[in-house]
Amino acid sequence: MKTKLPQIWIDNLQILDIAFQPIVNIHTGEIHAVEALLRNYQEVGFKSIFALFDAVYKEGILYPFDLELRKKAISKFTTIKKYKYIKLFYNLDNRLFNIKTISTGNTALLLKEYGIKKEALCFEISERHEISSDFDIQKVLQYYKNENYCIAIDDFGVGYSGYKLLYDSTPDIIKIDRFFLQNIEKNLKKKLMVRSITNLAIQLGIKVIAEGVETEEELFVCKEIGCHLVQGYLVQRPTTKVDDILSSYENIQKIITKDKRNKKNHTIHNYIDKIQALHSKTKMNLVFDYFKQNKSTPIVPVVNASNEPLGVLHELDIKEFLYSPYGISLLLKNEDKKSKLKNMLHMCGSTDINSSINTIVELFSNNTESKGIIITKNSAYYGFLSARAIISIMNEENLLLARDQNPLTKLPGNTVIEESISQISQNTGEYLLCYFDLDNFKVFNDVYGFRNGDRVIQLFADLLKNNLPTEVFKAHIGGDDFFISFNTKKNLNLQQSTKDIKSIIQIFSQSVRKFYSIEDQDNSYIQAKNRDGILQKFNLLSVSASVLEIRKETFYRCIENINHVLSSQKKIAKNDPNHIAMSSLL
């Protein structure tokens, strides 16, 4: 492999340009990252980006060319407004992994030169080229992860490696290829496959990007399935003009708002039975005729003159009169003097079509004899939700909740966490957010095994559940990372909440000792090999907390600021004697 670029390629790099395409949060439309894409390759004599990289690979200059390209991309990235709050996605050619003479640390030097943290750089591993079986890709990718770089698998599902690359690399992010997303709303097979991939990723603690989204329908499906981020022409086309990159995308926010407005009752619409209601003054002979003509309708809503629901009539009540010797005569007798139908009504809960599913379920649950719920629109009768329909809706809701639950701790996962932080960023209340990270967990796992590691994770989850008020939002980010938030609107005192966090830290440090051998407990450390293979002493498990207070007067409460502060404080917390780092968002 050559280490220096020929002059012609140095000249070509002057002509080549970098375009950026935003990657945004699928729930808020706020920017999460930009992907660097090569432009002006035609001007240097190539029909495609792939052809250009094939050429530098054949000339044996792939690595030095790629290194200069990284520098060009990073340099331009720093000209984006608020670049410090977003990530840069950079594509790596898989053939780089087959070059065994690559020197390490070059990217770190570049980032240091431009004042960018390693966590801000995400390497995209494409599946376009097959990786040699002789090469240990897991070792290389683990090196990048150990160095705090983000790893993403690009074009997931259409390349050579598929799930094997997912297994080997254990990425932070996967990007689902456009092939699976195009017209997904019309293709059940694609929807099932994307849901399967997304569910697997969520269980593994991996974020999912829906790449190449071009229509609102595709966005809605991806959001419903559980994708975390979205990229594509619907958001913005790649642009070489950095001023075109925005902090938030109003076009996506409008779509999301519209989705939220409709989504709340989208499931309800599918289950509403448009039963023709009876008027409260309907003659009983017409009621008999109604049930004879609608034999599959066991319940009929009854309305007044303004089409407002009064209750429901059960078919069984009518049958009792129909099958008795004098039943019909009794019902028809003196019918003109009083409304017989009104006297036969059963109470039934009703709610507006724009009500939340939770409201409907609560209404249904409050009456053990309920046969369903009447749905109104602008106070007028609209339709009926049967008990069977409500149970089906509840099952759908439970499946959606289970999809994002951590399978070990049963706590909410990343999708719910991001939605929670998004709501906090849009509200004006006071909050206390906390990011928990277990210290020395990897070493414990290596020495005592994954089963005991799972027990430690479960222990901490139980501590959160048992020692914090029910009003506190508790979630499991994945692995040994947890998240909680206190909302003062729910009568949670900030000072007491801080004490609760400190108490969790202390209780965990005491409780976790039982997982160690007596010898390790007496020593208060364990011996294990570090990343360099050298035997080293490690402290027993503890937990560090990055705490952020959001006050009522906090103005800059955007998601980027919240995540930036919580993440940057992690290292401070780990080095603090009390294992806690606290700050307030201005």
Coordinates of C-alpha atoms in Angstrom, one line a residue:
M1 CA 0.0 0.0 0.0
K2 CA 1.3 3.5 -0.9
T3 CA 1.4 6.0 1.9
K4 CA 1.5 9.2 -0.3
L5 CA -0.9 10.4 -2.8
P6 CA 0.2 11.1 -6.4
Q7 CA 0.0 14.7 -7.5
I8 CA -3.0 14.0 -9.8
W9 CA -5.0 12.8 -6.8
I10 CA -4.0 15.8 -4.7
D11 CA -5.3 18.0 -7.6
N12 CA -8.5 15.9 -7.8
L13 CA -9.1 16.5 -4.1
Q14 CA -9.1 20.2 -4.7
I15 CA -11.9 19.7 -7.2
L16 CA -14.0 17.2 -5.2
D17 CA -16.5 18.6 -2.8
I18 CA -18.5 17.4 0.2
A19 CA -22.3 17.6 0.4
F20 CA -24.2 17.0 3.6
Q21 CA -27.6 15.4 4.1
P22 CA -29.4 15.7 7.4
I23 CA -30.5 12.9 9.7
V24 CA -33.3 14.0 11.9
N25 CA -35.2 12.7 14.9
I26 CA -38.3 10.9 13.6
H27 CA -40.4 12.2 16.5
T28 CA -39.4 15.9 16.5
G29 CA -37.8 16.8 13.2
E30 CA -34.8 18.1 15.0
I31 CA -31.4 17.4 13.5
H32 CA -29.3 14.6 14.9
A33 CA -26.5 14.3 12.4
V34 CA -25.4 14.9 8.8
E35 CA -23.9 12.4 6.4
A36 CA -21.0 13.4 4.3
L37 CA -21.4 12.6 0.6
L38 CA -18.8 13.0 -2.2
R39 CA -19.6 15.4 -5.0
N40 CA -17.9 16.6 -8.3
Y41 CA -16.7 13.2 -9.1
Q42 CA -17.8 13.7 -12.7
E43 CA -15.4 16.7 -12.9
V44 CA -12.5 14.4 -12.2
G45 CA -13.5 11.8 -14.8
F46 CA -15.7 9.3 -13.0
K47 CA -19.3 8.3 -13.7
S48 CA -20.0 7.4 -10.0
I49 CA -18.6 7.6 -6.5
F50 CA -18.1 3.8 -6.6
A51 CA -16.0 4.0 -9.8
L52 CA -13.8 6.7 -8.1
F53 CA -13.1 4.5 -5.1
D54 CA -12.5 1.4 -7.3
A55 CA -9.8 3.4 -9.1
V56 CA -8.0 4.5 -5.9
Y57 CA -8.2 1.0 -4.6
K58 CA -6.6 -0.5 -7.7
E59 CA -3.8 2.1 -7.5
G60 CA -3.1 1.1 -3.9
I61 CA -3.9 4.5 -2.5
L62 CA -7.3 3.9 -0.9
Y63 CA -6.2 4.6 2.7
P64 CA -4.2 7.9 2.1
F65 CA -6.9 9.1 -0.2
D66 CA -9.6 8.3 2.4
L67 CA -7.6 10.0 5.1
E68 CA -7.4 13.2 3.1
L69 CA -11.1 12.9 2.3
R70 CA -11.9 12.6 6.0
K71 CA -9.9 15.8 6.6
K72 CA -11.9 17.6 3.9
A73 CA -15.2 16.4 5.3
I74 CA -14.3 17.2 8.9
S75 CA -13.1 20.7 7.9
K76 CA -16.3 21.5 6.1
F77 CA -18.4 20.0 8.9
T78 CA -17.1 22.6 11.3
T79 CA -18.6 25.3 9.2
I80 CA -22.1 24.1 9.9
K81 CA -24.0 26.2 12.5
K82 CA -24.1 24.4 15.8
Y83 CA -22.0 21.6 14.5
K84 CA -20.8 20.8 18.0
Y85 CA -24.3 19.5 18.9
I86 CA -24.6 17.0 16.0
K87 CA -22.8 14.0 14.6
L88 CA -20.9 13.6 11.3
F89 CA -21.6 10.3 9.5
Y90 CA -18.6 9.3 7.3
N91 CA -18.7 6.3 4.9
L92 CA -15.8 3.8 5.1
D93 CA -15.0 1.6 2.1
N94 CA -15.0 -2.0 3.4
R95 CA -11.8 -2.7 1.5
L96 CA -9.9 -0.6 4.0
F97 CA -10.4 -3.4 6.5
N98 CA -8.3 -5.7 4.2
I99 CA -5.3 -3.4 4.4
K100 CA -3.2 -4.7 7.3
T101 CA -0.6 -1.9 7.3
I102 CA -2.9 0.9 8.4
S103 CA -1.5 3.0 11.2
T104 CA -3.9 4.0 14.0
G105 CA -4.6 7.4 15.6
N106 CA -4.8 9.5 12.4
T107 CA -8.5 10.3 12.8
A108 CA -8.0 11.2 16.4
L109 CA -5.4 13.7 15.4
L110 CA -7.7 15.2 12.8
L111 CA -10.5 15.6 15.3
K112 CA -8.2 17.2 17.8
E113 CA -7.0 19.6 15.2
Y114 CA -10.6 20.8 14.5
G115 CA -11.7 20.6 18.1
I116 CA -14.3 17.8 17.6
K117 CA -15.0 15.0 20.1
K118 CA -14.6 11.4 18.9
E119 CA -18.2 10.7 19.9
A120 CA -19.3 13.2 17.2
L121 CA -17.9 11.0 14.4
C122 CA -19.9 8.0 13.2
F123 CA -18.2 5.6 10.8
E124 CA -20.7 4.1 8.3
I125 CA -19.7 0.5 7.3
S126 CA -21.3 -0.3 4.0
E127 CA -22.3 -3.8 2.9
R128 CA -21.4 -3.1 -0.7
H129 CA -18.1 -4.9 -0.7
E130 CA -17.5 -8.3 0.9
I131 CA -15.0 -8.3 3.8
S132 CA -12.3 -10.9 3.5
S133 CA -12.8 -13.9 5.8
D134 CA -9.1 -13.8 6.7
F135 CA -9.6 -10.4 8.3
D136 CA -10.8 -9.9 11.8
I137 CA -13.3 -7.1 11.3
Q138 CA -14.6 -7.5 14.8
K139 CA -11.2 -6.5 16.2
V140 CA -11.0 -3.4 14.1
L141 CA -14.5 -2.2 14.8
Q142 CA -14.1 -2.9 18.5
Y143 CA -11.0 -0.7 18.3
Y144 CA -13.2 2.1 16.9
K145 CA -15.8 1.6 19.6
N146 CA -13.2 1.5 22.4
E147 CA -12.0 4.8 21.0
N148 CA -15.5 6.2 21.5
Y149 CA -16.4 6.4 17.8
C150 CA -19.9 5.7 16.7
I151 CA -20.4 2.7 14.3
A152 CA -23.3 2.4 11.9
I153 CA -24.1 -0.3 9.3
D154 CA -25.2 1.3 6.1
D155 CA -27.5 -0.3 3.5
F156 CA -28.5 -2.9 6.0
G157 CA -30.1 -6.0 4.5
V158 CA -29.0 -5.7 0.9
G159 CA -25.3 -6.4 1.0
Y160 CA -22.9 -9.3 1.5
S161 CA -22.8 -9.6 5.3
G162 CA -26.3 -8.9 6.6
Y163 CA -26.9 -10.2 10.1
K164 CA -23.3 -11.6 10.3
L165 CA -21.9 -8.0 10.1
L166 CA -24.5 -7.0 12.7
Y167 CA -23.3 -9.8 14.9
D168 CA -19.6 -9.1 14.4
S169 CA -19.7 -5.4 14.7
T170 CA -22.4 -4.8 17.3
P171 CA -23.0 -1.3 15.9
D172 CA -24.6 1.7 17.6
I173 CA -26.8 2.3 14.6
I174 CA -28.2 0.5 11.5
K175 CA -29.5 2.2 8.4
I176 CA -32.4 0.3 6.8
D177 CA -31.9 0.5 3.0
R178 CA -34.4 2.4 0.8
F179 CA -35.3 -0.9 -0.9
F180 CA -37.3 -2.0 2.1
L181 CA -38.9 1.5 2.7
Q182 CA -40.1 2.3 -0.8
N183 CA -43.9 2.0 -0.8
I184 CA -43.7 0.2 2.6
E185 CA -47.2 1.3 3.4
K186 CA -48.5 -0.8 0.5
N187 CA -46.2 -3.8 1.0
L188 CA -47.0 -6.1 4.0
K189 CA -43.8 -8.2 3.4
K190 CA -41.6 -5.2 3.6
K191 CA -43.4 -3.9 6.7
L192 CA -43.0 -7.3 8.5
M193 CA -39.3 -7.4 7.6
V194 CA -38.6 -3.8 8.7
R195 CA -40.5 -4.4 11.9
S196 CA -38.5 -7.6 12.5
I197 CA -35.2 -5.8 11.9
T198 CA -36.2 -2.8 14.0
N199 CA -37.4 -5.0 16.9
L200 CA -34.2 -7.0 16.9
A201 CA -32.2 -3.7 16.8
I202 CA -34.1 -2.3 19.7
Q203 CA -33.6 -5.4 21.8
L204 CA -29.9 -5.1 21.1
G205 CA -29.8 -1.4 22.1
I206 CA -29.2 -0.3 18.5
K207 CA -30.8 2.8 17.0
V208 CA -32.5 2.5 13.6
I209 CA -32.3 5.1 10.8
A210 CA -34.9 4.9 8.0
E211 CA -32.8 5.9 5.1
G212 CA -34.1 7.2 1.8
V213 CA -37.6 8.2 3.0
E214 CA -39.4 10.2 0.3
T215 CA -43.0 10.3 1.2
E216 CA -45.2 11.1 4.2
E217 CA -46.7 7.6 4.2
E218 CA -43.2 6.0 4.4
L219 CA -42.4 8.3 7.3
F220 CA -45.6 7.4 9.2
V221 CA -45.0 3.7 8.8
C222 CA -41.3 4.0 9.9
K223 CA -42.3 6.0 12.9
E224 CA -45.1 3.5 13.9
I225 CA -42.7 0.6 13.5
G226 CA -40.2 2.2 15.9
C227 CA -37.4 3.7 13.8
H228 CA -35.6 6.4 15.7
L229 CA -34.2 8.6 13.0
V230 CA -35.1 9.4 9.4
Q231 CA -33.0 10.5 6.4
G232 CA -34.1 11.1 2.8
Y233 CA -35.4 13.5 0.2
L234 CA -38.6 14.1 2.4
V235 CA -36.3 15.8 4.9
Q236 CA -33.8 17.4 2.6
R237 CA -31.7 16.5 -0.5
P238 CA -27.9 16.5 -0.1
T239 CA -26.5 20.0 -0.3
T240 CA -23.0 21.5 -0.7
K241 CA -24.2 24.7 0.9
V242 CA -23.7 24.4 4.7
D243 CA -26.1 27.3 5.4
D244 CA -28.9 25.1 4.1
I245 CA -28.4 22.7 7.0
L246 CA -31.0 23.6 9.7
S247 CA -31.3 22.9 13.4
S248 CA -34.9 21.6 12.9
Y249 CA -37.0 20.9 9.9
E250 CA -40.3 22.6 9.9
N251 CA -41.6 20.4 7.0
I252 CA -41.1 17.3 9.1
Q253 CA -42.5 18.9 12.2
K254 CA -45.7 19.7 10.4
I255 CA -46.0 16.1 9.2
I256 CA -45.3 14.8 12.7
T257 CA -47.8 17.2 14.2
K258 CA -50.4 16.0 11.7
D259 CA -49.5 12.4 12.4
K260 CA -49.8 13.0 16.2
R261 CA -53.2 14.7 15.6
N262 CA -54.5 11.7 13.6
K263 CA -52.5 8.9 15.1
K264 CA -54.1 9.2 18.5
N265 CA -57.3 7.8 17.0
H266 CA -56.0 6.1 13.9
T267 CA -56.4 2.7 15.6
I268 CA -59.9 3.7 16.9
H269 CA -61.1 4.6 13.4
N270 CA -60.3 1.1 12.3
Y271 CA -62.5 -0.5 14.9
I272 CA -65.5 1.9 15.1
D273 CA -68.7 0.2 14.1
K274 CA -71.0 2.6 12.4
I275 CA -74.2 1.1 13.8
Q276 CA -77.3 3.0 12.8
A277 CA -78.7 4.5 16.0
L278 CA -82.3 4.4 17.0
H279 CA -84.2 7.6 18.0
S280 CA -85.5 7.6 21.6
K281 CA -89.1 8.0 20.3
T282 CA -88.9 5.2 17.8
K283 CA -92.1 3.0 18.0
M284 CA -91.6 -0.4 19.5
N285 CA -92.9 -2.2 16.4
L286 CA -90.1 -0.5 14.4
V287 CA -87.6 -1.5 17.0
F288 CA -88.7 -5.2 16.5
D289 CA -88.3 -4.7 12.8
Y290 CA -84.8 -3.2 13.3
F291 CA -83.5 -6.3 15.2
K292 CA -85.2 -8.6 12.7
Q293 CA -83.3 -6.9 9.8
N294 CA -80.0 -6.6 11.8
K295 CA -79.7 -10.0 13.3
S296 CA -75.9 -9.6 13.9
T297 CA -76.3 -6.4 15.9
P298 CA -76.6 -7.3 19.6
I299 CA -76.4 -3.6 20.8
V300 CA -77.9 -0.5 19.4
P301 CA -77.1 3.1 20.5
V302 CA -80.1 5.3 21.2
V303 CA -80.0 9.1 20.5
N304 CA -82.2 12.1 21.2
A305 CA -83.5 14.6 18.7
S306 CA -80.1 16.3 18.6
N307 CA -78.4 13.0 17.7
E308 CA -76.8 13.0 21.2
P309 CA -76.4 9.5 22.7
L310 CA -78.6 8.5 25.6
G311 CA -77.6 4.9 26.1
V312 CA -77.8 1.5 24.4
L313 CA -80.5 -1.0 23.8
H314 CA -79.6 -4.7 24.2
E315 CA -81.1 -7.2 21.8
L316 CA -81.5 -9.7 24.6
D317 CA -84.0 -7.3 26.4
I318 CA -86.2 -7.2 23.3
K319 CA -86.0 -11.0 22.8
E320 CA -87.4 -11.5 26.3
F321 CA -90.6 -9.8 25.2
L322 CA -90.6 -11.4 21.8
Y323 CA -90.6 -15.0 23.2
S324 CA -93.1 -14.4 26.0
P325 CA -96.8 -15.0 25.3
Y326 CA -97.9 -11.4 26.0
G327 CA -94.6 -9.6 25.6
I328 CA -95.3 -7.8 22.4
S329 CA -98.7 -6.7 23.6
L330 CA -97.3 -5.3 26.8
L331 CA -94.7 -3.3 25.0
L332 CA -97.1 -1.9 22.5
K333 CA -99.8 -1.1 25.1
N334 CA -100.1 2.6 25.9
E335 CA -96.9 3.3 23.9
D336 CA -98.2 6.8 22.9
K337 CA -98.4 7.9 26.5
K338 CA -94.7 7.2 27.3
S339 CA -91.6 6.2 25.7
K340 CA -91.1 2.4 26.3
L341 CA -87.8 2.5 24.5
K342 CA -86.3 5.0 26.8
N343 CA -87.1 2.9 29.8
M344 CA -85.2 0.0 28.4
L345 CA -81.9 1.8 27.9
H346 CA -78.7 0.7 29.6
M347 CA -76.1 3.3 30.6
C348 CA -73.1 3.4 28.3
G349 CA -69.9 5.4 28.4
S350 CA -69.3 7.9 25.6
T351 CA -66.3 9.9 24.5
D352 CA -65.3 12.1 21.6
I353 CA -63.5 10.7 18.7
N354 CA -60.4 12.8 19.5
S355 CA -60.0 11.3 23.0
S356 CA -56.9 9.3 23.7
I357 CA -57.0 5.5 23.8
N358 CA -56.2 5.7 27.5
T359 CA -59.4 7.7 28.1
I360 CA -61.4 5.1 26.2
V361 CA -59.9 2.2 28.0
E362 CA -60.5 3.9 31.4
L363 CA -64.1 4.5 30.5
F364 CA -64.5 0.9 29.5
S365 CA -62.7 -0.5 32.6
N366 CA -64.8 1.6 35.1
N367 CA -67.9 -0.4 34.2
T368 CA -67.4 -4.2 34.6
E369 CA -70.7 -4.8 32.7
S370 CA -69.8 -2.5 29.8
K371 CA -70.5 -3.9 26.4
G372 CA -68.5 -1.1 24.7
I373 CA -68.2 2.7 24.4
I374 CA -70.2 5.2 22.3
I375 CA -68.0 7.4 20.2
T376 CA -69.2 11.0 19.5
K377 CA -68.0 13.7 17.1
N378 CA -68.8 17.3 18.2
S379 CA -71.1 15.8 20.8
A380 CA -73.2 14.0 18.2
Y381 CA -73.3 10.2 17.8
Y382 CA -70.6 8.9 15.5
G383 CA -70.2 5.2 16.1
F384 CA -69.7 2.4 18.6
L385 CA -66.6 0.6 20.0
S386 CA -67.5 -2.9 21.1
A387 CA -65.9 -4.6 24.1
R388 CA -64.1 -6.9 21.7
A389 CA -62.8 -3.9 19.7
I390 CA -61.5 -2.2 22.8
I391 CA -59.7 -5.4 23.9
S392 CA -58.1 -5.6 20.5
I393 CA -56.9 -2.0 20.8
M394 CA -55.5 -2.7 24.2
N395 CA -53.6 -5.6 22.8
E396 CA -52.2 -3.5 20.1
E397 CA -51.1 -0.9 22.6
N398 CA -49.5 -3.5 24.8
L399 CA -47.6 -4.9 21.8
L400 CA -46.4 -1.4 21.0
L401 CA -45.3 -1.0 24.6
A402 CA -43.6 -4.4 24.7
R403 CA -41.7 -3.6 21.5
D404 CA -39.8 -0.9 23.1
Q405 CA -39.5 -2.5 26.5
N406 CA -36.1 -3.9 27.5
P407 CA -36.6 -7.7 27.5
L408 CA -34.5 -8.0 30.8
T409 CA -35.7 -5.2 32.9
K410 CA -39.2 -4.6 31.3
L411 CA -38.4 -0.8 31.5
P412 CA -39.2 1.5 28.5
G413 CA -36.4 1.8 25.9
N414 CA -35.0 4.5 23.6
T415 CA -38.1 5.3 21.6
V416 CA -40.0 6.3 24.8
I417 CA -37.0 8.0 26.2
E418 CA -36.6 10.2 23.2
E419 CA -40.3 11.0 23.1
S420 CA -40.1 12.0 26.8
I421 CA -37.1 14.3 26.3
S422 CA -38.8 15.7 23.3
Q423 CA -41.8 16.6 25.4
I424 CA -39.6 18.1 28.1
S425 CA -37.9 20.3 25.4
Q426 CA -41.2 21.6 24.3
N427 CA -42.7 22.3 27.8
T428 CA -42.0 25.1 30.3
G429 CA -42.0 23.1 33.5
E430 CA -39.2 22.2 35.9
Y431 CA -37.5 18.9 35.5
L432 CA -34.6 16.9 36.9
L433 CA -33.0 14.4 34.4
C434 CA -30.5 11.8 35.3
Y435 CA -28.3 9.5 33.2
F436 CA -27.0 6.5 35.2
D437 CA -24.0 4.5 34.0
L438 CA -22.6 1.4 35.9
D439 CA -18.9 1.7 36.5
N440 CA -16.6 -1.3 35.8
F441 CA -19.5 -3.4 34.5
K442 CA -17.6 -4.8 31.5
V443 CA -14.8 -6.1 33.8
F444 CA -17.4 -7.7 36.1
N445 CA -19.1 -9.3 33.1
D446 CA -15.8 -10.7 31.9
V447 CA -14.9 -12.2 35.3
Y448 CA -18.3 -13.3 36.6
G449 CA -20.1 -14.1 33.4
F450 CA -23.1 -12.7 31.5
R451 CA -25.7 -14.4 33.7
N452 CA -24.4 -12.5 36.8
G453 CA -24.1 -9.4 34.6
D454 CA -27.8 -9.7 33.8
R455 CA -28.5 -10.1 37.6
V456 CA -26.7 -6.9 38.3
I457 CA -28.7 -5.1 35.6
Q458 CA -31.9 -6.4 37.0
L459 CA -30.8 -5.4 40.5
F460 CA -30.3 -1.8 39.5
A461 CA -33.7 -1.7 37.6
D462 CA -35.4 -3.0 40.7
L463 CA -33.7 -0.4 42.8
L464 CA -35.2 2.3 40.5
K465 CA -38.6 0.8 40.7
N466 CA -38.6 0.2 44.4
N467 CA -36.9 3.4 45.7
L468 CA -38.3 6.1 43.5
P469 CA -41.8 7.5 43.5
T470 CA -44.2 6.0 40.9
E471 CA -44.4 9.5 39.2
V472 CA -40.7 9.3 38.2
F473 CA -40.2 8.2 34.6
K474 CA -37.8 5.2 34.7
A475 CA -36.2 3.8 31.5
H476 CA -33.4 1.5 30.3
I477 CA -31.3 2.9 27.5
G478 CA -29.6 -0.4 27.0
G479 CA -26.7 -2.4 28.4
D480 CA -25.6 -0.8 31.7
D481 CA -27.1 2.7 31.0
F482 CA -30.4 3.9 32.6
F483 CA -32.4 7.1 32.4
I484 CA -34.9 8.8 34.8
S485 CA -36.7 12.1 34.9
F486 CA -38.5 14.0 37.7
N487 CA -41.3 16.4 36.8
T488 CA -42.2 19.0 39.4
K489 CA -45.7 19.3 37.9
K490 CA -46.3 15.9 39.5
N491 CA -45.5 17.3 43.0
L492 CA -41.8 16.1 42.9
N493 CA -39.5 18.3 44.9
L494 CA -36.2 19.0 43.1
Q495 CA -34.2 18.9 46.4
Q496 CA -35.8 15.6 47.4
S497 CA -35.3 14.2 43.9
T498 CA -31.5 14.9 44.2
K499 CA -31.4 13.1 47.5
D500 CA -33.2 10.1 45.9
I501 CA -30.5 9.9 43.2
K502 CA -27.7 10.0 45.7
S503 CA -29.5 7.3 47.7
I504 CA -29.7 5.1 44.6
I505 CA -26.0 5.4 44.1
Q506 CA -25.3 4.4 47.8
I507 CA -27.8 1.5 47.9
F508 CA -26.5 0.0 44.7
S509 CA -22.8 0.1 45.8
Q510 CA -23.8 -1.7 49.0
S511 CA -26.3 -4.2 47.4
V512 CA -24.1 -5.2 44.5
R513 CA -21.3 -6.6 46.8
K514 CA -23.2 -9.8 47.3
F515 CA -22.4 -10.8 43.7
Y516 CA -18.7 -11.0 44.4
S517 CA -16.7 -13.7 46.0
I518 CA -15.8 -13.3 49.7
E519 CA -12.2 -12.7 48.7
D520 CA -13.1 -10.0 46.2
Q521 CA -15.4 -8.4 48.8
D522 CA -12.6 -8.3 51.4
N523 CA -10.1 -6.9 48.8
S524 CA -12.7 -4.3 47.5
Y525 CA -11.4 -5.0 44.0
I526 CA -11.0 -7.6 41.4
Q527 CA -8.1 -8.5 39.1
A528 CA -8.7 -8.7 35.4
K529 CA -6.9 -8.0 32.1
N530 CA -7.4 -4.5 30.7
R531 CA -7.9 -3.6 27.0
D532 CA -4.1 -4.0 26.5
G533 CA -4.1 -7.5 28.0
I534 CA -2.3 -6.4 31.1
L535 CA -3.5 -7.7 34.5
Q536 CA -5.0 -4.8 36.5
K537 CA -6.9 -4.1 39.7
F538 CA -10.5 -2.8 39.2
N539 CA -12.8 -1.3 41.8
L540 CA -16.0 -3.1 42.6
L541 CA -19.2 -2.1 40.8
S542 CA -20.6 1.3 41.4
V543 CA -22.9 3.7 39.5
S544 CA -22.3 7.2 38.3
A545 CA -25.0 9.8 37.7
S546 CA -25.1 12.7 35.3
V547 CA -27.8 15.0 36.5
L548 CA -29.3 18.0 34.7
E549 CA -31.8 20.5 36.2
I550 CA -34.1 22.3 33.8
R551 CA -35.6 25.3 35.5
K552 CA -38.8 27.1 34.6
E553 CA -36.9 30.0 33.1
T554 CA -34.7 27.7 31.0
F555 CA -34.8 29.0 27.4
Y556 CA -32.4 26.7 25.5
R557 CA -34.1 23.5 26.4
C558 CA -33.7 21.9 22.9
I559 CA -32.9 18.2 22.7
E560 CA -29.4 18.8 21.4
N561 CA -28.5 20.8 24.5
I562 CA -30.1 18.3 26.9
N563 CA -28.3 15.3 25.3
H564 CA -25.0 17.2 25.0
V565 CA -24.9 18.2 28.7
L566 CA -26.0 14.7 30.0
S567 CA -23.4 13.0 27.8
S568 CA -20.5 15.4 28.5
Q569 CA -21.0 15.1 32.3
K570 CA -20.6 11.3 32.3
K571 CA -16.8 11.4 32.6
I572 CA -17.0 14.0 35.3
A573 CA -19.3 11.9 37.3
K574 CA -17.1 8.8 37.0
N575 CA -14.1 10.8 38.4
D576 CA -16.1 12.4 41.2
P577 CA -15.7 10.8 44.7
N578 CA -19.5 10.8 45.1
H579 CA -20.1 9.5 41.5
I580 CA -22.3 12.4 40.6
A581 CA -22.1 15.4 38.3
M582 CA -24.8 18.1 38.4
S583 CA -25.6 21.2 36.3
S584 CA -28.4 23.4 35.3
L585 CA -29.5 24.2 31.8
L586 CA -29.7 28.0 31.1

